PDB file of C-alpha atoms in Angstrom:
ATOM      1  CA  UNK A   1      -0.014  11.997   0.089  1.00 93.00           C
ATOM      2  CA  UNK A   2      -1.666  10.632   3.818  1.00 96.00           C
ATOM      3  CA  UNK A   3      -4.345   7.721   2.124  1.00 97.00           C
ATOM      4  CA  UNK A   4      -4.929   6.394   6.134  1.00 97.00           C
ATOM      5  CA  UNK A   5      -4.725   7.135   9.695  1.00 97.00           C
ATOM      6  CA  UNK A   6      -4.967   4.654  12.461  1.00 96.00           C
ATOM      7  CA  UNK A   7      -4.020   2.804  15.897  1.00 97.00           C
ATOM      8  CA  UNK A   8      -2.149  -0.353  16.665  1.00 97.00           C
ATOM      9  CA  UNK A   9      -5.363  -2.588  17.995  1.00 96.00           C
ATOM     10  CA  UNK A  10      -4.713  -3.998  21.111  1.00 96.00           C
ATOM     11  CA  UNK A  11      -5.496  -7.133  19.064  1.00 96.00           C
ATOM     12  CA  UNK A  12      -2.044  -6.626  16.923  1.00 96.00           C
ATOM     13  CA  UNK A  13       0.102  -6.913  19.197  1.00 96.00           C
ATOM     14  CA  UNK A  14       1.881  -9.968  19.979  1.00 94.00           C
ATOM     15  CA  UNK A  15       4.113 -11.936  23.018  1.00 93.00           C
ATOM     16  CA  UNK A  16       7.146  -9.336  22.658  1.00 91.00           C
ATOM     17  CA  UNK A  17       4.831  -6.614  23.257  1.00 91.00           C
ATOM     18  CA  UNK A  18       4.781  -4.872  19.932  1.00 93.00           C
ATOM     19  CA  UNK A  19       2.450  -4.770  16.843  1.00 96.00           C
ATOM     20  CA  UNK A  20       3.020  -8.285  15.107  1.00 95.00           C
ATOM     21  CA  UNK A  21       4.826  -8.555  11.564  1.00 94.00           C
ATOM     22  CA  UNK A  22       1.611  -9.820  10.297  1.00 95.00           C
ATOM     23  CA  UNK A  23      -0.139  -6.687  11.293  1.00 97.00           C
ATOM     24  CA  UNK A  24       2.141  -4.355   9.173  1.00 97.00           C
ATOM     25  CA  UNK A  25       0.583  -6.387   6.343  1.00 97.00           C
ATOM     26  CA  UNK A  26      -3.155  -5.815   7.606  1.00 97.00           C
ATOM     27  CA  UNK A  27      -2.306  -1.839   7.735  1.00 98.00           C
ATOM     28  CA  UNK A  28      -0.663  -1.445   4.444  1.00 98.00           C
ATOM     29  CA  UNK A  29      -3.906  -3.783   3.250  1.00 97.00           C
ATOM     30  CA  UNK A  30      -6.329  -1.207   4.704  1.00 97.00           C
ATOM     31  CA  UNK A  31      -4.210   1.336   2.766  1.00 98.00           C
ATOM     32  CA  UNK A  32      -4.927  -0.528  -0.084  1.00 98.00           C
ATOM     33  CA  UNK A  33      -8.568  -0.445   0.196  1.00 98.00           C
ATOM     34  CA  UNK A  34      -8.276   3.542   1.413  1.00 98.00           C
ATOM     35  CA  UNK A  35      -6.500   3.992  -2.189  1.00 98.00           C
ATOM     36  CA  UNK A  36      -9.607   2.484  -3.604  1.00 98.00           C
ATOM     37  CA  UNK A  37     -12.144   4.335  -2.395  1.00 98.00           C
ATOM     38  CA  UNK A  38     -10.112   7.557  -3.013  1.00 97.00           C
ATOM     39  CA  UNK A  39      -9.964   6.559  -7.032  1.00 97.00           C
ATOM     40  CA  UNK A  40     -13.779   5.564  -6.550  1.00 98.00           C
ATOM     41  CA  UNK A  41     -13.339   2.032  -5.918  1.00 98.00           C
ATOM     42  CA  UNK A  42     -15.533   2.065  -2.975  1.00 97.00           C
ATOM     43  CA  UNK A  43     -18.192  -0.539  -2.273  1.00 97.00           C
ATOM     44  CA  UNK A  44     -20.493   1.448  -4.255  1.00 97.00           C
ATOM     45  CA  UNK A  45     -17.885   1.981  -7.068  1.00 97.00           C
ATOM     46  CA  UNK A  46     -16.862  -1.735  -7.586  1.00 97.00           C
ATOM     47  CA  UNK A  47     -20.629  -2.357  -7.957  1.00 97.00           C
ATOM     48  CA  UNK A  48     -21.330   0.226 -10.711  1.00 97.00           C
ATOM     49  CA  UNK A  49     -18.013  -0.618 -12.418  1.00 98.00           C
ATOM     50  CA  UNK A  50     -17.855  -4.360 -12.322  1.00 98.00           C
ATOM     51  CA  UNK A  51     -14.401  -3.601 -11.064  1.00 98.00           C
ATOM     52  CA  UNK A  52     -11.941  -4.500  -8.163  1.00 98.00           C
ATOM     53  CA  UNK A  53      -8.316  -4.219  -7.650  1.00 98.00           C
ATOM     54  CA  UNK A  54      -6.106  -7.116  -6.746  1.00 98.00           C
ATOM     55  CA  UNK A  55      -2.360  -7.295  -5.177  1.00 97.00           C
ATOM     56  CA  UNK A  56      -0.071  -9.247  -7.166  1.00 96.00           C
ATOM     57  CA  UNK A  57       3.150  -8.349  -5.171  1.00 95.00           C
ATOM     58  CA  UNK A  58       4.383  -6.951  -2.092  1.00 95.00           C
ATOM     59  CA  UNK A  59       7.720  -6.223  -0.641  1.00 96.00           C
ATOM     60  CA  UNK A  60       7.634  -5.171   3.097  1.00 96.00           C
ATOM     61  CA  UNK A  61      10.247  -3.760   5.140  1.00 96.00           C
ATOM     62  CA  UNK A  62      10.127  -3.431   9.099  1.00 96.00           C
ATOM     63  CA  UNK A  63      11.878  -0.460  10.203  1.00 96.00           C
ATOM     64  CA  UNK A  64      10.447   0.383  13.905  1.00 96.00           C
ATOM     65  CA  UNK A  65       8.090  -1.059  16.287  1.00 95.00           C
ATOM     66  CA  UNK A  66       4.799  -0.017  17.105  1.00 96.00           C
ATOM     67  CA  UNK A  67       3.175  -0.237  20.219  1.00 95.00           C
ATOM     68  CA  UNK A  68      -0.908  -0.457  21.184  1.00 95.00           C
ATOM     69  CA  UNK A  69      -2.426   2.445  21.183  1.00 96.00           C
ATOM     70  CA  UNK A  70      -0.270   4.254  18.869  1.00 96.00           C
ATOM     71  CA  UNK A  71      -1.291   6.612  16.217  1.00 97.00           C
ATOM     72  CA  UNK A  72      -0.041   5.709  12.973  1.00 98.00           C
ATOM     73  CA  UNK A  73      -0.724   7.300   9.137  1.00 98.00           C
ATOM     74  CA  UNK A  74       0.550   5.670   6.003  1.00 98.00           C
ATOM     75  CA  UNK A  75       1.600   7.956   2.802  1.00 97.00           C
ATOM     76  CA  UNK A  76       1.368   6.867  -0.424  1.00 96.00           C
ATOM     77  CA  UNK A  77       3.920   7.227  -3.463  1.00 95.00           C
ATOM     78  CA  UNK A  78       2.523   6.376  -6.917  1.00 96.00           C
ATOM     79  CA  UNK A  79       5.596   5.070  -8.374  1.00 96.00           C
ATOM     80  CA  UNK A  80       4.574   4.126 -11.446  1.00 95.00           C
ATOM     81  CA  UNK A  81       0.902   2.989 -13.655  1.00 96.00           C
ATOM     82  CA  UNK A  82       0.044   1.337 -17.111  1.00 96.00           C
ATOM     83  CA  UNK A  83      -3.955   1.045 -18.141  1.00 96.00           C
ATOM     84  CA  UNK A  84      -4.526  -1.898 -15.617  1.00 97.00           C
ATOM     85  CA  UNK A  85      -1.281  -1.707 -13.090  1.00 97.00           C
ATOM     86  CA  UNK A  86      -0.159   0.533 -10.613  1.00 98.00           C
ATOM     87  CA  UNK A  87       3.086   0.451  -8.805  1.00 97.00           C
ATOM     88  CA  UNK A  88       2.797   1.743  -5.191  1.00 97.00           C
ATOM     89  CA  UNK A  89       4.851   2.894  -2.301  1.00 97.00           C
ATOM     90  CA  UNK A  90       3.640   3.169   1.292  1.00 97.00           C
ATOM     91  CA  UNK A  91       5.690   4.562   4.348  1.00 97.00           C
ATOM     92  CA  UNK A  92       3.980   3.780   7.881  1.00 98.00           C
ATOM     93  CA  UNK A  93       4.667   6.614  10.333  1.00 98.00           C
ATOM     94  CA  UNK A  94       4.316   7.098  14.355  1.00 97.00           C
ATOM     95  CA  UNK A  95       2.785   9.966  15.243  1.00 96.00           C
ATOM     96  CA  UNK A  96       6.264  11.835  15.849  1.00 96.00           C
ATOM     97  CA  UNK A  97       6.845  10.806  11.800  1.00 96.00           C
ATOM     98  CA  UNK A  98       9.431   7.910  12.473  1.00 97.00           C
ATOM     99  CA  UNK A  99       9.426   5.606   9.789  1.00 97.00           C
ATOM    100  CA  UNK A 100       8.301   2.234  10.985  1.00 98.00           C
ATOM    101  CA  UNK A 101       7.614   0.479   7.782  1.00 98.00           C
ATOM    102  CA  UNK A 102       7.369   0.454   3.843  1.00 97.00           C
ATOM    103  CA  UNK A 103       5.380  -1.584   1.726  1.00 97.00           C
ATOM    104  CA  UNK A 104       6.189  -1.300  -1.997  1.00 97.00           C
ATOM    105  CA  UNK A 105       3.129  -3.073  -3.789  1.00 97.00           C
ATOM    106  CA  UNK A 106       2.240  -3.981  -7.295  1.00 97.00           C
ATOM    107  CA  UNK A 107      -1.474  -3.844  -7.728  1.00 98.00           C
ATOM    108  CA  UNK A 108      -4.167  -5.056 -10.761  1.00 98.00           C
ATOM    109  CA  UNK A 109      -7.132  -3.865 -11.629  1.00 98.00           C
ATOM    110  CA  UNK A 110      -9.358  -7.011 -12.409  1.00 98.00           C
ATOM    111  CA  UNK A 111     -12.702  -7.158 -13.863  1.00 98.00           C
ATOM    112  CA  UNK A 112     -15.018  -8.722 -11.413  1.00 97.00           C
ATOM    113  CA  UNK A 113     -17.508 -10.539 -14.007  1.00 95.00           C
ATOM    114  CA  UNK A 114     -14.515 -12.710 -15.408  1.00 97.00           C
ATOM    115  CA  UNK A 115     -11.801 -12.262 -12.658  1.00 96.00           C
ATOM    116  CA  UNK A 116      -9.228 -11.292 -15.175  1.00 97.00           C
ATOM    117  CA  UNK A 117      -7.120  -8.322 -15.640  1.00 98.00           C
ATOM    118  CA  UNK A 118      -8.881  -5.267 -17.464  1.00 98.00           C
ATOM    119  CA  UNK A 119      -8.115  -1.655 -17.977  1.00 98.00           C
ATOM    120  CA  UNK A 120      -9.141   1.081 -15.338  1.00 98.00           C
ATOM    121  CA  UNK A 121     -12.659   2.333 -16.096  1.00 98.00           C
ATOM    122  CA  UNK A 122     -12.601   5.822 -17.587  1.00 97.00           C
ATOM    123  CA  UNK A 123     -13.470   7.310 -14.032  1.00 97.00           C
ATOM    124  CA  UNK A 124     -11.127   5.746 -11.803  1.00 97.00           C
ATOM    125  CA  UNK A 125      -8.317   6.045 -14.745  1.00 97.00           C
ATOM    126  CA  UNK A 126      -9.047   9.819 -14.214  1.00 97.00           C
ATOM    127  CA  UNK A 127      -8.447   9.530 -10.585  1.00 97.00           C
ATOM    128  CA  UNK A 128      -4.961   7.792 -10.713  1.00 97.00           C
ATOM    129  CA  UNK A 129      -3.935  10.290 -13.063  1.00 95.00           C
ATOM    130  CA  UNK A 130      -4.759  13.098 -10.086  1.00 94.00           C
ATOM    131  CA  UNK A 131      -2.586  11.112  -7.952  1.00 94.00           C
ATOM    132  CA  UNK A 132       0.853  12.408  -6.915  1.00 89.00           C
ATOM    133  CA  UNK A 133       3.284  10.252  -8.832  1.00 92.00           C
ATOM    134  CA  UNK A 134       7.281  10.190  -8.501  1.00 92.00           C
ATOM    135  CA  UNK A 135       9.726  10.338 -11.100  1.00 91.00           C
ATOM    136  CA  UNK A 136      12.188   7.480 -10.833  1.00 88.00           C
ATOM    137  CA  UNK A 137      14.906  10.023 -10.341  1.00 89.00           C
ATOM    138  CA  UNK A 138      13.027  10.755  -6.741  1.00 90.00           C
ATOM    139  CA  UNK A 139      11.831   7.469  -5.730  1.00 90.00           C
ATOM    140  CA  UNK A 140      11.964   6.782  -2.121  1.00 90.00           C
ATOM    141  CA  UNK A 141      15.386   5.356  -1.054  1.00 86.00           C
ATOM    142  CA  UNK A 142      13.549   1.899   0.148  1.00 88.00           C
ATOM    143  CA  UNK A 143      11.860   1.492  -3.239  1.00 90.00           C
ATOM    144  CA  UNK A 144      12.748  -1.090  -5.700  1.00 87.00           C
ATOM    145  CA  UNK A 145      14.684  -2.996  -3.301  1.00 84.00           C
ATOM    146  CA  UNK A 146      15.585  -6.760  -3.736  1.00 83.00           C
ATOM    147  CA  UNK A 147      16.145  -9.810  -1.097  1.00 83.00           C
ATOM    148  CA  UNK A 148      19.825 -10.456  -0.552  1.00 81.00           C
ATOM    149  CA  UNK A 149      22.488 -11.237   1.666  1.00 85.00           C
ATOM    150  CA  UNK A 150      25.050  -8.283   0.926  1.00 81.00           C
ATOM    151  CA  UNK A 151      28.899  -9.665   0.956  1.00 85.00           C
TER     152      UNK A 151
END
């Protein structure tokens, strides 16, 4: 499911002539915001429910360079969920469908009034249930990786 479309902004390009590593994280952060909008946690939804989502952990893998003005799209796969957490996997592609980067993230639902984890409000839970979820046997190849020096 494509959750975000964008372009590489000139301010995102570094001294190497391609998108800076931190800007990949920005694009994936924008994808989380797009996901929040999609499930009803846009600005009015956050105010109405007194609820938001925090990122607990992220694992970003860089695969290819992106350059100024290049069209980008971010696809979402829901790997797992429970009453207050989402385990998501994002793939960043260029206009030709080349994989530029991936970001695996654990997101936590938060009661905005207490700043503590809380179950998703019922309408948000319903929207999450409608997201395409991958069975573990068909998770993306780059999901569930650890960082290690392979010997």
